[in-house]
Structure formats: C-alpha cells, structure tokens
Coordinates of C-alpha atoms in Angstrom, one line a residue:
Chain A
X829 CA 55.1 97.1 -25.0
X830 CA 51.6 96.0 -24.2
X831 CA 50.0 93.1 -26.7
X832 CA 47.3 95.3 -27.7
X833 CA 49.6 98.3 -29.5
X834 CA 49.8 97.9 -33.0
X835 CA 53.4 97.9 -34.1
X836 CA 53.0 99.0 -37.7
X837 CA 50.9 102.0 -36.3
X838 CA 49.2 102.2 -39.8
X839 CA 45.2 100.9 -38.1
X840 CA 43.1 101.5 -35.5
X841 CA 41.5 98.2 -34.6
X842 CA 43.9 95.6 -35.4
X843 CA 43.6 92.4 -33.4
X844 CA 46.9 91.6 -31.5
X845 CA 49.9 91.7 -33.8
X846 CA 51.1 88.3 -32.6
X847 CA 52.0 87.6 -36.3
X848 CA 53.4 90.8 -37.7
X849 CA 56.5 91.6 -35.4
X850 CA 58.3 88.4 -35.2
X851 CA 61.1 90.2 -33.6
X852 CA 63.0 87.0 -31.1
X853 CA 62.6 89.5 -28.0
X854 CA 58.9 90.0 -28.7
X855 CA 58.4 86.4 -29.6
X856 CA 60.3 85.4 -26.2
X857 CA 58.5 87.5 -24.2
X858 CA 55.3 86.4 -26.1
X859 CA 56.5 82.9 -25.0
X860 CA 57.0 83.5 -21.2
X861 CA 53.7 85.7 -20.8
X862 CA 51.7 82.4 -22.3
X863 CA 53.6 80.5 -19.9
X864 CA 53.2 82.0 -17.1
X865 CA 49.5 82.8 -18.0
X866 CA 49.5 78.8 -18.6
X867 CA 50.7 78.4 -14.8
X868 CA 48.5 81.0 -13.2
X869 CA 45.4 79.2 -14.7
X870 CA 46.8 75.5 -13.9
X871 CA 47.6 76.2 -10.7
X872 CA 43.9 78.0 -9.8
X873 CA 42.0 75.2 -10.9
X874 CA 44.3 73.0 -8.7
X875 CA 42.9 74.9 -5.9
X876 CA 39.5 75.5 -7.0
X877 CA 36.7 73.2 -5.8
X878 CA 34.6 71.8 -6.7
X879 CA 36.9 70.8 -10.2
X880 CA 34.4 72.0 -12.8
X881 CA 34.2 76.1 -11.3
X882 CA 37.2 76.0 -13.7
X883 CA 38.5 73.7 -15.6
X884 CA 42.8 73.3 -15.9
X885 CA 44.8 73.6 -19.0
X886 CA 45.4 69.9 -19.5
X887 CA 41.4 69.0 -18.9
X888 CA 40.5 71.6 -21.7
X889 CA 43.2 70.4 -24.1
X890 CA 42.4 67.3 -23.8
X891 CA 38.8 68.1 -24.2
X892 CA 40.0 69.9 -27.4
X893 CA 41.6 67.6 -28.6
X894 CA 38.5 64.7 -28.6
X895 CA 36.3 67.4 -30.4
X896 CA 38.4 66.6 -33.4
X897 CA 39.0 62.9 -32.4
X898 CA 35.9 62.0 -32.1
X899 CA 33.3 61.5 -34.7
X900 CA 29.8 62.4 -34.9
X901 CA 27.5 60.8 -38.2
X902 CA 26.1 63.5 -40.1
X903 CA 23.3 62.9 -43.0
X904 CA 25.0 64.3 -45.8
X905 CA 22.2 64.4 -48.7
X906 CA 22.9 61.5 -51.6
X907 CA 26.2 60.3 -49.9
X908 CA 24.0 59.1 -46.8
X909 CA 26.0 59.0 -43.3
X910 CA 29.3 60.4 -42.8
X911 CA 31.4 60.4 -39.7
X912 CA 32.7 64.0 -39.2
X913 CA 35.0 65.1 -36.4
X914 CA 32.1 66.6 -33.7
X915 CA 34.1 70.1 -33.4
X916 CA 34.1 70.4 -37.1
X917 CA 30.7 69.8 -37.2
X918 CA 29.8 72.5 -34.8
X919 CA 31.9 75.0 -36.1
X920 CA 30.1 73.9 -39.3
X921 CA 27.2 74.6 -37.8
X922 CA 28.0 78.0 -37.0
X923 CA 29.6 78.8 -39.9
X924 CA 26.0 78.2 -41.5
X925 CA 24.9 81.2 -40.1
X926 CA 27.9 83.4 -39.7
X927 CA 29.1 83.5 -43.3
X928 CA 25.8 84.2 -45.2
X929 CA 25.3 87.0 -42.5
X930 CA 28.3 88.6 -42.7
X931 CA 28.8 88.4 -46.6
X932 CA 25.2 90.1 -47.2
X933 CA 25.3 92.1 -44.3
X934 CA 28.3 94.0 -45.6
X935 CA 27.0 93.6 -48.7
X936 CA 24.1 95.4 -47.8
X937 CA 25.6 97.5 -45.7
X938 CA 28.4 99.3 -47.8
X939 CA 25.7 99.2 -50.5
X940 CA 23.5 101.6 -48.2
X941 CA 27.0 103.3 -46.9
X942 CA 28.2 104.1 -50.5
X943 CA 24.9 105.3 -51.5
X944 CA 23.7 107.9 -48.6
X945 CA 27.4 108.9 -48.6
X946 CA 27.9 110.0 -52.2
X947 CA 24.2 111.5 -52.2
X948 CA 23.6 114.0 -50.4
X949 CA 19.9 114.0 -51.0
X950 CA 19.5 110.5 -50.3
X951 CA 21.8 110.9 -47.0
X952 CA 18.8 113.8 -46.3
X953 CA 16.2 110.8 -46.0
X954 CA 17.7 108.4 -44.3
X955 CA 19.7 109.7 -41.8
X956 CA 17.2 110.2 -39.1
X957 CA 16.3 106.3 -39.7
X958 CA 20.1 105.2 -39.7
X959 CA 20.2 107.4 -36.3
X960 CA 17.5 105.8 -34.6
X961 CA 18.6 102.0 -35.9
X962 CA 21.8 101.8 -36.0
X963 CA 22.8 101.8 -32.1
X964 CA 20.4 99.2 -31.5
X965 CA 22.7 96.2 -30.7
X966 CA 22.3 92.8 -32.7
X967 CA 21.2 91.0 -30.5
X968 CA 18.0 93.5 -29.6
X969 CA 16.3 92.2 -32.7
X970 CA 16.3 88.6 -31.5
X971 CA 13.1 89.3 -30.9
X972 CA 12.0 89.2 -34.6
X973 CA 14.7 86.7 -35.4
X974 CA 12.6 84.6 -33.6
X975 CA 9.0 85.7 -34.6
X976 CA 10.1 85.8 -38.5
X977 CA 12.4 83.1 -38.9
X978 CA 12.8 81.1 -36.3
X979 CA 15.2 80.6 -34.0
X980 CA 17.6 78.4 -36.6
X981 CA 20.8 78.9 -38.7
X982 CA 18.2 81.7 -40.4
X983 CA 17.2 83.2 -37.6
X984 CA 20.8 83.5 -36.2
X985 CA 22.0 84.7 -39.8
X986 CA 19.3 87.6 -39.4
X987 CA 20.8 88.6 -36.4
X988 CA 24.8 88.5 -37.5
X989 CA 23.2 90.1 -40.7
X990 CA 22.5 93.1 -38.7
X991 CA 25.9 93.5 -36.7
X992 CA 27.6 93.2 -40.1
X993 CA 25.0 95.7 -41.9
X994 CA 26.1 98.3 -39.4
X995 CA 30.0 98.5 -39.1
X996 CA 30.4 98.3 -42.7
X997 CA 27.3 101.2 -43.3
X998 CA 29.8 103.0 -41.2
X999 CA 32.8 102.2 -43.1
X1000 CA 32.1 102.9 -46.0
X1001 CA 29.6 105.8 -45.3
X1002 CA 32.4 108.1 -43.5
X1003 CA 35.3 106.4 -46.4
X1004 CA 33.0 108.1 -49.3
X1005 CA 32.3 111.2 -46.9
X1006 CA 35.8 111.3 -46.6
X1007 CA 37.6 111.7 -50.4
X1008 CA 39.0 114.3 -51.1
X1009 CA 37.1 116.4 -54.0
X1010 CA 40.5 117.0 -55.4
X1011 CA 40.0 113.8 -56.5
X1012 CA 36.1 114.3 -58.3
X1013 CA 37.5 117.7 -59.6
X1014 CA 40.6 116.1 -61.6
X1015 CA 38.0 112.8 -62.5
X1016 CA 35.6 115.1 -64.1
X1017 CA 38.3 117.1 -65.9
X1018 CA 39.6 113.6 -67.5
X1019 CA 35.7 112.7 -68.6
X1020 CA 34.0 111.2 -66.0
X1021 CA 30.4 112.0 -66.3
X1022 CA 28.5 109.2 -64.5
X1023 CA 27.9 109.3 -61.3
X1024 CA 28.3 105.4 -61.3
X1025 CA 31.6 106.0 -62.6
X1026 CA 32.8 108.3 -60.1
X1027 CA 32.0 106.0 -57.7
X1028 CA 33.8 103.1 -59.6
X1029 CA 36.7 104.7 -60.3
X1030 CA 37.3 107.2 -57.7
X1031 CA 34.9 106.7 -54.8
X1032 CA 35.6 102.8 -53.9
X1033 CA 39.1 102.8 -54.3
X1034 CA 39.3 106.0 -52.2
X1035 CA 37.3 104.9 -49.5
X1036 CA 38.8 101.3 -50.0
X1037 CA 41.2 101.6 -46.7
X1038 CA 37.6 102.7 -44.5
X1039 CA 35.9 99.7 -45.8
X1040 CA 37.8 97.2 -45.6
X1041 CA 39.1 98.1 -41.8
X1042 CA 34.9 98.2 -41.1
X1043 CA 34.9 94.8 -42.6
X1044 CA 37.9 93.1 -40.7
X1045 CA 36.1 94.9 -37.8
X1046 CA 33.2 93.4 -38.7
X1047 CA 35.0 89.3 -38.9
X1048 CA 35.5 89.7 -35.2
X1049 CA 32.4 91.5 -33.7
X1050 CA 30.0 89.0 -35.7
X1051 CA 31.5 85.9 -33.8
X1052 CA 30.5 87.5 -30.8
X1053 CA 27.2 88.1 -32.2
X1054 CA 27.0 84.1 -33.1
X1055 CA 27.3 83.1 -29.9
X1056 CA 25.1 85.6 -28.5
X1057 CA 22.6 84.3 -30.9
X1058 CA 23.2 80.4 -30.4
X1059 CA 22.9 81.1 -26.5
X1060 CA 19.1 81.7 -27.4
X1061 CA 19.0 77.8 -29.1
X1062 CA 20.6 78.4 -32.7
X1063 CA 22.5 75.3 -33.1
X1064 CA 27.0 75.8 -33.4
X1065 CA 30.1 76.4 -30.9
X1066 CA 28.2 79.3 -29.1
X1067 CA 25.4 76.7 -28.2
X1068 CA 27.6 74.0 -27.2
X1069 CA 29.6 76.3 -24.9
X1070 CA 26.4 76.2 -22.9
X1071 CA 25.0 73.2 -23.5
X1072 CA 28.6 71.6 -22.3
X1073 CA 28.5 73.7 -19.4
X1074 CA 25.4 72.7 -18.4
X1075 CA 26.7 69.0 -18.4
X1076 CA 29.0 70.0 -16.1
X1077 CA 31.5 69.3 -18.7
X1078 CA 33.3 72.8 -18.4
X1079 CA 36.7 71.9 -20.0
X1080 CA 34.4 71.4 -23.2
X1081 CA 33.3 74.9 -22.9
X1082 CA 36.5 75.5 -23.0
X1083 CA 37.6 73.8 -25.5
X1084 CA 35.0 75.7 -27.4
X1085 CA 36.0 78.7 -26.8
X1086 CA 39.2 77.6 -27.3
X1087 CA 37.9 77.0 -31.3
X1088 CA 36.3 80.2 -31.5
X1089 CA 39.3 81.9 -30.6
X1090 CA 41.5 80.0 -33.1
X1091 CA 39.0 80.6 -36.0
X1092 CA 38.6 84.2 -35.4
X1093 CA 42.8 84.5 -35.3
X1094 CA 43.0 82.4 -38.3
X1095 CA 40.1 84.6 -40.2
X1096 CA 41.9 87.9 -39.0
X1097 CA 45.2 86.9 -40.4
X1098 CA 44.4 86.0 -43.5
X1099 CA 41.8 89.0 -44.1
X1100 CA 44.7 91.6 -42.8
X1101 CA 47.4 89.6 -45.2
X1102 CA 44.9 90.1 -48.1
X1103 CA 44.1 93.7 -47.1
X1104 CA 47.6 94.4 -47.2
X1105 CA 48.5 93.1 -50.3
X1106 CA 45.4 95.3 -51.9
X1107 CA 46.1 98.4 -50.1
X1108 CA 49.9 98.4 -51.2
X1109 CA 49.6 102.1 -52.1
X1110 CA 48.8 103.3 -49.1
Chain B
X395 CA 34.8 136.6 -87.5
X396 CA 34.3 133.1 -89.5
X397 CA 31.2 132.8 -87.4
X398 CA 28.5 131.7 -90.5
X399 CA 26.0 129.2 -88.7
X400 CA 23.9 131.7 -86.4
X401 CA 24.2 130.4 -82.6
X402 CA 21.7 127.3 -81.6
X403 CA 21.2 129.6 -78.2
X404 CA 21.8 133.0 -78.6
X405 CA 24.0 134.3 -75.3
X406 CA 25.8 130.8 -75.5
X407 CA 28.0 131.5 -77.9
X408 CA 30.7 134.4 -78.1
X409 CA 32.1 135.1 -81.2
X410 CA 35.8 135.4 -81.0
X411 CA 39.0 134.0 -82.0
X412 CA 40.3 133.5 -78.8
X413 CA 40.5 130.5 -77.0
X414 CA 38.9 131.6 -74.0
X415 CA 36.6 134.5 -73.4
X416 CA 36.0 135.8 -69.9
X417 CA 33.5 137.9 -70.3
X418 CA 32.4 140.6 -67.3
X419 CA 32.9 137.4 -64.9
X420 CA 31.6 138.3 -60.7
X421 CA 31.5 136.1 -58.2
X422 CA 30.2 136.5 -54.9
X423 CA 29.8 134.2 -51.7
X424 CA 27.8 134.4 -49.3
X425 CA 29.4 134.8 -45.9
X426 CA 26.9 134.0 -43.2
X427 CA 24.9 136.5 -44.3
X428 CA 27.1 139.1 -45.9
X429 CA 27.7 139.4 -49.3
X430 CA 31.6 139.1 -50.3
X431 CA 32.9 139.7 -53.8
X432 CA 35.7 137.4 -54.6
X433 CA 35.6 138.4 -58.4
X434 CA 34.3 142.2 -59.9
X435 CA 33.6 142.5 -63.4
X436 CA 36.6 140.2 -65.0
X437 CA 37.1 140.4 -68.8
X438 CA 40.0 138.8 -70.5
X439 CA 40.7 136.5 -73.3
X440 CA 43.2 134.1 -73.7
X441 CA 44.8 133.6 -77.4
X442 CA 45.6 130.0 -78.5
X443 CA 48.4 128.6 -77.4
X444 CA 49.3 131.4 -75.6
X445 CA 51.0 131.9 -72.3
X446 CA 49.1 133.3 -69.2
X447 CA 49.9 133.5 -66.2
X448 CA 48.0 135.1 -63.5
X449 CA 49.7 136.4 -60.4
X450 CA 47.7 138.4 -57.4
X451 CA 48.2 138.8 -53.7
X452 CA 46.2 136.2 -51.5
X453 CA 42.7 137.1 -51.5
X454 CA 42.4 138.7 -54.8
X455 CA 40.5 135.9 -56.2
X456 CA 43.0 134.0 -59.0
X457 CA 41.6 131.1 -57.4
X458 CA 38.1 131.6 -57.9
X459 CA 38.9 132.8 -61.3
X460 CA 40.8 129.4 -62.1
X461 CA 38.2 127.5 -60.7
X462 CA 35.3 128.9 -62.4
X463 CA 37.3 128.6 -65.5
X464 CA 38.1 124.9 -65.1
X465 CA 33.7 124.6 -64.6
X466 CA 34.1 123.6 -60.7
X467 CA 32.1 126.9 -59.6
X468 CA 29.7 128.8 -61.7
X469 CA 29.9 132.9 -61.7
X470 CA 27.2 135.3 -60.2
X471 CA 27.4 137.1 -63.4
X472 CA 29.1 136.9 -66.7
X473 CA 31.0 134.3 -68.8
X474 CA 33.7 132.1 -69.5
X475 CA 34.3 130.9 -72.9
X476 CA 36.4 127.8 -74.2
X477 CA 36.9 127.7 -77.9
X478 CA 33.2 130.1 -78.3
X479 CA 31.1 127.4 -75.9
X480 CA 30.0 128.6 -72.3
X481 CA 31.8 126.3 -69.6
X482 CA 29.2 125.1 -67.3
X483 CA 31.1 122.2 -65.8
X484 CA 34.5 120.2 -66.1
X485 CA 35.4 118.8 -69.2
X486 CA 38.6 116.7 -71.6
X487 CA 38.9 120.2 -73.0
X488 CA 40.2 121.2 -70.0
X489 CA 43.2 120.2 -68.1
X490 CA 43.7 120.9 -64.4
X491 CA 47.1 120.8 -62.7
X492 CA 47.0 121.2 -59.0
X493 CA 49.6 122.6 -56.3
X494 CA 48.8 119.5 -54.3
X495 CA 49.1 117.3 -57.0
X496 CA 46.1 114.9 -56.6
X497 CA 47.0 111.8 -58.2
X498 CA 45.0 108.8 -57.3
X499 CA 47.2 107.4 -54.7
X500 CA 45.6 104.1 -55.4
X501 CA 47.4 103.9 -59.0
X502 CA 50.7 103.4 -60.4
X503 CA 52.0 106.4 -62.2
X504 CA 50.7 104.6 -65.6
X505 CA 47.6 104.0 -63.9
X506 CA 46.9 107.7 -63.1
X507 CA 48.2 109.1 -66.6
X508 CA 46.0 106.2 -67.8
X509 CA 43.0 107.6 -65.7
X510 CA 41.1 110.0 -68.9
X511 CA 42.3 107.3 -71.8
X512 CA 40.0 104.2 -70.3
X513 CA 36.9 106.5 -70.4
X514 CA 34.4 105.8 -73.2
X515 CA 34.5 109.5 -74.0
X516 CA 38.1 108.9 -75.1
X517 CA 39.1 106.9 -78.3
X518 CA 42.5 106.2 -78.9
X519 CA 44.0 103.0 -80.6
X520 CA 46.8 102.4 -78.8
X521 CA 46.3 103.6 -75.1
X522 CA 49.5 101.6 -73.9
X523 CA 51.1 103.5 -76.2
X524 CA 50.2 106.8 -76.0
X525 CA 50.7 106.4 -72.2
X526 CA 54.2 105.7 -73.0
X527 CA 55.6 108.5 -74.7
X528 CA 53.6 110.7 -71.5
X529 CA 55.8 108.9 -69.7
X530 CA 59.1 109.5 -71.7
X531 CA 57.4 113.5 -72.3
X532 CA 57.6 114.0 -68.7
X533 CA 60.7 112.3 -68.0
X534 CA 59.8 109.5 -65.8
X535 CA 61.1 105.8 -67.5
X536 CA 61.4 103.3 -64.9
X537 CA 58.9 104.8 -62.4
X538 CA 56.1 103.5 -64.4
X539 CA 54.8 101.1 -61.8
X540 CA 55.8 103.3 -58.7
X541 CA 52.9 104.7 -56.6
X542 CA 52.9 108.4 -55.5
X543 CA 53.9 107.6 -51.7
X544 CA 56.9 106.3 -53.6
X545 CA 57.5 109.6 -55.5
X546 CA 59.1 112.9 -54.9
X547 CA 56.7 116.4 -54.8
X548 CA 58.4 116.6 -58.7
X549 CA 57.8 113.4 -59.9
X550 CA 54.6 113.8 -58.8
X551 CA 53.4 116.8 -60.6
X552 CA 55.1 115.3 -63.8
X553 CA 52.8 113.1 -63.2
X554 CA 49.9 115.6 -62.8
X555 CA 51.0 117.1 -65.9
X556 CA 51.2 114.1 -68.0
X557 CA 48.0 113.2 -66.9
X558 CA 46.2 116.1 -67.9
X559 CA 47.8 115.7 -71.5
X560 CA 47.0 112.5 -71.5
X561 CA 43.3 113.3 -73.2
X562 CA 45.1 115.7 -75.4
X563 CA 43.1 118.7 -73.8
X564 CA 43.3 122.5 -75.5
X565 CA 44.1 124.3 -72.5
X566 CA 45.8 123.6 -69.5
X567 CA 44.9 125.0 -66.2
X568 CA 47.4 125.0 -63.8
X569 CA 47.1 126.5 -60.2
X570 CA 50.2 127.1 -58.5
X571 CA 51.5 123.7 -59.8
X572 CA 55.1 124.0 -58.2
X573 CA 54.1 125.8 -55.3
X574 CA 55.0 123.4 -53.1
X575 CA 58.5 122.5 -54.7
X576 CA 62.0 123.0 -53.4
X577 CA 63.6 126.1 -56.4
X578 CA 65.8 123.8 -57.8
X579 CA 62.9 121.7 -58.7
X580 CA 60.5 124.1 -59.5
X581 CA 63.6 125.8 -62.2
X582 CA 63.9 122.3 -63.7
X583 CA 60.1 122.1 -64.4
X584 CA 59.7 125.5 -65.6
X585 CA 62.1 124.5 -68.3
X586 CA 60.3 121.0 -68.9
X587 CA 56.8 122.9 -69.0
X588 CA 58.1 125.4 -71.5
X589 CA 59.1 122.3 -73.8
X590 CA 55.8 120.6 -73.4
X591 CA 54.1 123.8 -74.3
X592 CA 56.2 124.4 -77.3
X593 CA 55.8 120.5 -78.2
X594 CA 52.1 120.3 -77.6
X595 CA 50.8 123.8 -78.7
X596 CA 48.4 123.9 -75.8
X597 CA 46.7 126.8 -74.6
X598 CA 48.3 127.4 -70.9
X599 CA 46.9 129.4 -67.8
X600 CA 48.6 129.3 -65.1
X601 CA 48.4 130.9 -61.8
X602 CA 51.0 131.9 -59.3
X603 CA 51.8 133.9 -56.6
X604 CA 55.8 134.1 -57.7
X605 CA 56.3 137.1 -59.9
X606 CA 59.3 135.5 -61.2
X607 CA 57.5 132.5 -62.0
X608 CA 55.4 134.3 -64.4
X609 CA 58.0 136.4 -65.6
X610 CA 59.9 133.3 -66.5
X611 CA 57.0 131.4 -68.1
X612 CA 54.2 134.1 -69.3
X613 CA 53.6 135.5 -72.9
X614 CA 51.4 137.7 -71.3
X615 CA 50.7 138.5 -67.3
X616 CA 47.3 139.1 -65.7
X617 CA 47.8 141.3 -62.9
X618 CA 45.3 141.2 -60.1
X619 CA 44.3 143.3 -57.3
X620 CA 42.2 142.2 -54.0
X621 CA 39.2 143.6 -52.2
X622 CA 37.4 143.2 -54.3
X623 CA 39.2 140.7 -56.8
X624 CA 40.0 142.6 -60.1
X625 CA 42.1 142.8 -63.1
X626 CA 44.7 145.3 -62.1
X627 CA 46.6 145.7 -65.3
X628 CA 47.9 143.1 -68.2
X629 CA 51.8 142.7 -68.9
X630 CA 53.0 141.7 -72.4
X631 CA 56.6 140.1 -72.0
X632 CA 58.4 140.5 -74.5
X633 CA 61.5 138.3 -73.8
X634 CA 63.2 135.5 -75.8
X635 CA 63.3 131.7 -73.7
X636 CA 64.9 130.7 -71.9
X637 CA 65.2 134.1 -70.0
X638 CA 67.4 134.5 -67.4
X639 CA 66.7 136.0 -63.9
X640 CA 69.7 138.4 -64.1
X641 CA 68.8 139.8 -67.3
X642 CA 68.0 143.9 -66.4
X643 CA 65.1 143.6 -68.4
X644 CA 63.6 140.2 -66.7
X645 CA 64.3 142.4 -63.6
X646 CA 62.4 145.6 -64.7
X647 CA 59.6 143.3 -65.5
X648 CA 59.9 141.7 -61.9
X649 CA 60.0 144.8 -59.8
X650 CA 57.7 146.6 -62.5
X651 CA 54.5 144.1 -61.6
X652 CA 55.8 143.8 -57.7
X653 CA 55.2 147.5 -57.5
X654 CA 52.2 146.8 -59.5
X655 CA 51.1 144.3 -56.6
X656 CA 52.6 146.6 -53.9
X657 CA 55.4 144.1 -52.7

C-alpha cells in the first residue's frame, strides 16, 4: 500500500495516515522506508561536493537540534529581555501571521460560503466575482500585500488570509449546496420559520463534514502560503529557510523545513482527532 | 356549519367540518416547454381522525398531491384546506413521514424527536419528558443516544414517526413510509401505526403504492388514475382491526381496487 492511500477511506485529502493504522506490519515497513530513505540521503551528500549542495542527515539534526538549544533575547513588553530558544522564536514569528490569517480567513470565507450557498439570489450577484477571484493564487496579491500593509506579519496575514478565504468559500459553499431538502422539508414541518434557523439547525451541521475537510485542507495549504510570503521579507521559518541558505548554512534550512514539517503533522493530527470526535455520526 | 364570525379574507376560508378540504386541486409543470398535468381537478376531504390512504400507479400524481398538501409546492388551481385555513406552506399542524426517512443524521434519536420541541413556536414544560414517552410510544428504550447510521430501516422510521408527533400535529402525512422495509417489518409497523393512531386520534394520510397496505390500514381509500393524475374512485372499508390478509372480504377489497388500478 502506497503512504498516500487513506486507510479509513472515509476523506478525500487526508494527509498521510502515519497515525491512524498502527497495524506492526505497516509500522515496520513505515520504519524500514524512513531508513532506507535516511541512507539514500546520507549517503548522497557524502558524495556531493561541494558539502552545502546538500546537506546529510546528521548536519541537519544537529542543526535542528541548536534551533532549540540555542537562545535568542527577545523584548517581551514589561518583563524586558527574555532568552527564547531561536527556532521557537521563528516559528513564533510565523505563527504571527499564519494563525490570524487563517482563523479570519475561514471565518470570512465560510461566512461568504454559507451565505451565497443558501441564497440563491445572493449566489446570483456574486458568482461572476467569486469566478473571476477565486483562482487567483495567494500569493498573486502580494502585490497589494505590499502596497497596503507592508510587507510584515500584516502584510503576510493578508496574503494567508486569502488562501484560507478560498478553500473554506468552497467548503462550505458546495456543503450548503449540497443538503438534502429532505432535510428543509421535515425542518419546516417541525416549525422552523427563520431562515437563520434553518441554517443553524439544519444547514451547518449538514454541511458540517464539507467544512471542516475545507478547513483541515486549509491548515496545510496556508503553511505553504507562509513561506511563499516570508520568501518576499516577512519575517518567520519560511524567511529563515532562505536567509540560512544564503549563509551557506543549508543544514539550517533544513532544519527549518524540518520544523515546518513537524508543525504542520502535529496541527493535522490534532484537527483530524477533533474532527472525528465531532463528526461521530457520520 | 358552526361557521359564525364571517371570514377575515373571503376565498381563504372553506367552511367544512372536515379536517382537510381539497378543493378542485391542478397542478401542472412545465416540461421544457410543454405543459404536463400531474394533478386534474382533485376534490376530497379528509374527516378527523380518519384513515386515508391513497394508492395510484406511478405517475398518477399521489406524490404531488401529498406534497402540495404538506405546503412544499403550491397548486396551479384550487385548494387545500387544514382545519378551514388555506395551506400555503409547511407547518406543526402538519406532520410529514418520509419513505427515506430523513432524520438528521447528525442527532441521536432523542435529538431528532427533540428537533420541533426546542423551537420557540413550541411550548411544552417538560420537553425531556415528553421526548420520553415518544420514545417508549414508538418502542425504542435504550437506543436513545444511537445515531441513525447505527439504526435499522425500522428503527429509523419509528423515529420519523415519533418525530413528527413530537409537536403533537393534527394530521399526519405519510408518503410511502415503509416502502423501503423488509414485510416482516413493514407488518409489525402497520400494527404499531394503527396503535398510535388509535392512541393519538390524529388525522392520517398516507400514501402507498401496496393495495394491501391500504387495505390493511385505510378507513377509506383514494383511488387514483394517471395521465392525467385523477381521483379514480373512493373505497370505504368496512372491516374490523386488525384484519387479516386471508379474510375473503380483505381479498375482494384487494383484487376489487387492483382491478380498479388495472393490476
């Protein structure tokens, strides 16, 4: 069985299901394909030159492990200086723009997604606008990310705002599209009149599996987009992967990467633990 | 007719004892471009708490009927009456039972015979309560924190049912609730329906496709015809419950309305 099939078979765009089958075959096998993927890339860099084309195993743990060994001071307001481990820091950094993007991006965007696909009249308006923005990638509108706020942690947010707005617009758009008007039909037979109600009570939950897929989708596709972003100056992990790089101190890079990775597993896990334990009806 | 007050809007309300008045009901769709008559000119009325049951070949428009009664689709031309007020839309006075079933798969079976009881057009003091003995009505004790994945095709239309009752609606509107149900079910529930009715004193319709279905449940059967859809011919059955299918007159009755329907 490849990594990338889902074992469950119950979603679409799950992330590797390293976690959920814990059968001792698949976690041996797991084991010797990291191994031996451990080996190919040791064993490469031994015979790459010059060194930093590609940095070993070994070099980039090692670099990995003095992001969080060593300490950078960091002016925390009233406390004054405080030594925080430099990866932390970074990812800190990052996190300064990734979470308020994503949060009001989804926010925003199963807001406009709910709305245009319980109404059809609003849907009328603004599809032709969704059409023309929506395939426009993230990182197009760097552009005004730059010319409106700057290119800082709100400048990057902007941009991770948009990614975010758009997979969940489609989440929940087609989830609301999709509900079956059995459902309205009995709803409006037991007294629902509003249509804020319907969408409370029957809409959301309906369309709850849609979103919340969009939004796990989401928690991956806007790391990318922070990197992207802190290639063009914001300050995090994405930047430092570059900025190390351009040291010549690739096995940092690497290292970096190496956090992004690990954050994005750890984020992906807990979000598909917690979308499980809400979707327990399905 | 106890009919003293004259009518806020004349043409709104039919004067009648019965609980619902179909009154010279058409429906037509349009079918890119051409005009197709599901319903012609339907009159009926429904007695309360009676029996009805509506049977009709594919086609002839029970479901139309059924939904336009319910308030899901309004007629061409004509009326429907609940308890003297035109139906313009769904309402509590109106229960719907499906053949699919369409519980909220999101919510336990309390939750979805809960579902009419949290609304603010609802007052009950003791909603826990009231959900309770649905649950005992209906037979299901111990599944009250199941899901419908978790549920069989019966369990889940006991469900149905005692969620319709749960906002204590007049009538009942059922279509082709145990179509989809194995026989031995489907004979169990006809027995439990017949007990709720007799319990609740609700007004039923009920369509079907079965002949022996209706036989078995109706006080009275509507008999329809397709193309275009139209009341055929109205049965009165006259049998004591619980009737048996082997009874020569539940059989007479049977063939009677299949010739009827050209089976």
């Amino acid at each position: 069985m490849s990594l990338g099939t889902a074992t469950d078979g119950d979603d679409e765009t799950s992330a590797l299901d390293l976690f959920d089958d814990s059968s001792p075959l698949r976690l041996g096998r797991g084991a010797v394909g990291l191994i031996a993927f451990l080996v190919v890339w040791w064993a490469g860099a031994q015979v790459t030159t010059p060194s930093y084309l590609l940095p070993g195993p070994i070099a980039s743990a090692t670099a990995f492990v003095d992001l969080f060994t060593e300490s950078t001071p960091v002016a925390v307001p009233l406390v004054g200086n405080v030594a925080i481990p430099v990866g932390l820091f970074k990812l800190g950094q990052s996190l300064l723009h990734y979470i308020p993007g994503l949060l009001l991006g989804a926010t925003g965007g199963i807001a406009l997604g709910v709305t245009m696909g319980w109404s059809g009249q609003i849907d009328d308006y603004l599809t032709p606008v969704v059409r023309i923005l929506r395939p426009i990638p993230p990182l197009a509108w760097v552009v005004f990310a730059i010319l409106w706020f700057g290119i800082h942690h709100t400048g990057a947010a902007f941009i991770v705002f948009v990614g975010a707005f758009w997979i969940n617009f489609y989440g929940a758009y087609s989830g609301v599209e999709g509900v079956s008007t059995d459902y309205t039909e009995v709803a409006s037979s037991l007294g629902v009149e509003t249509d804020w109600q319907m969408i409370r009570l029957v809409m959301l939950p309906a369309a709850a599996p849609s979103v919340l897929t969009a939004f796990r989708t989401s928690i991956g596709r806007c790391w990318m987009i922070v990197v992207g972003a802190e290639l063009f100056g914001a300050p995090g992990v994405g930047y430092e992967i570059i900025n190390a790089s351009n040291n010549l101190a690739v096995d940092t890079s690497v290292a970096y990467m190496l956090v992004i990775s690990l954050v994005y597993v750890g984020m992906d896990v807990s979000f598909r633990t917690f979308e499980r334990r809400v979707l327990a009806w399905r | 007719m106890a009919l003293t007050d004259s009518p806020a809007e004349s043409g709104d309300i039919a004067d009648s004892e019965s609980k619902i008045v179909v009154d010279s009901l058409s429906k037509r769709y349009e079918v890119r471009g051409e005009s197709v008559t599901a319903l012609d000119d339907v009159s009926f009325e429904v007695a309360d708490g009676e029996f009805l049951c509506i049977v009709g070949p594919s086609g002839c428009g029970k479901t139309t009927l059924f939904r336009t009664i319910a308030g899901l689709e309004s007629p061409s031309e004509g009326s429907v009456y609940v308890d003297d007020e035109r139906v313009t839309e769904p309402g509590i006075d109106r229960g719907m039972v499906f053949q699919n079933y369409a519980l909220f798969p999101w919510r336990t079976v309390r939750g979805n015979i809960r579902f009419g009881l949290d609304r603010p057009t609802c007052e009950c003091p003791d909603c826990e309560q009231r959900v309770q003995e649905l649950v005992d009505l209906v037979g299901l004790s111990g599944f009250e924190d199941a899901y419908p994945k978790e549920l069989s095709g019966g369990m889940k239309q006991r469900v149905g049912i005692a969620r319709a009752l749960a906002v204590d609606p007049d009538v009942l509107l059922m279509d082709e609730p145990f179509g989809s149900l194995d026989p031995n079910t489907r004979d169990t529930l006809h027995g439990e329906l017949l007990d709720i009715w007799r319990a609740t004193n609700k007004t039923i319709l009920f369509v079907t496709h079965e002949v022996e279905e209706a036989v078995t449940l109706a006080d009275r059967i509507l008999v329809m015809a397709a193309d275009p859809g139209r009341v055929d011919d109205v049965v009165d059955v006259s049998l004591d419950r619980p009737r048996q299918r082997t009874d020569i007159e539940f059989v007479e009755y049977v063939s009677d309305i299949r010739e009827r329907l050209g089976q």
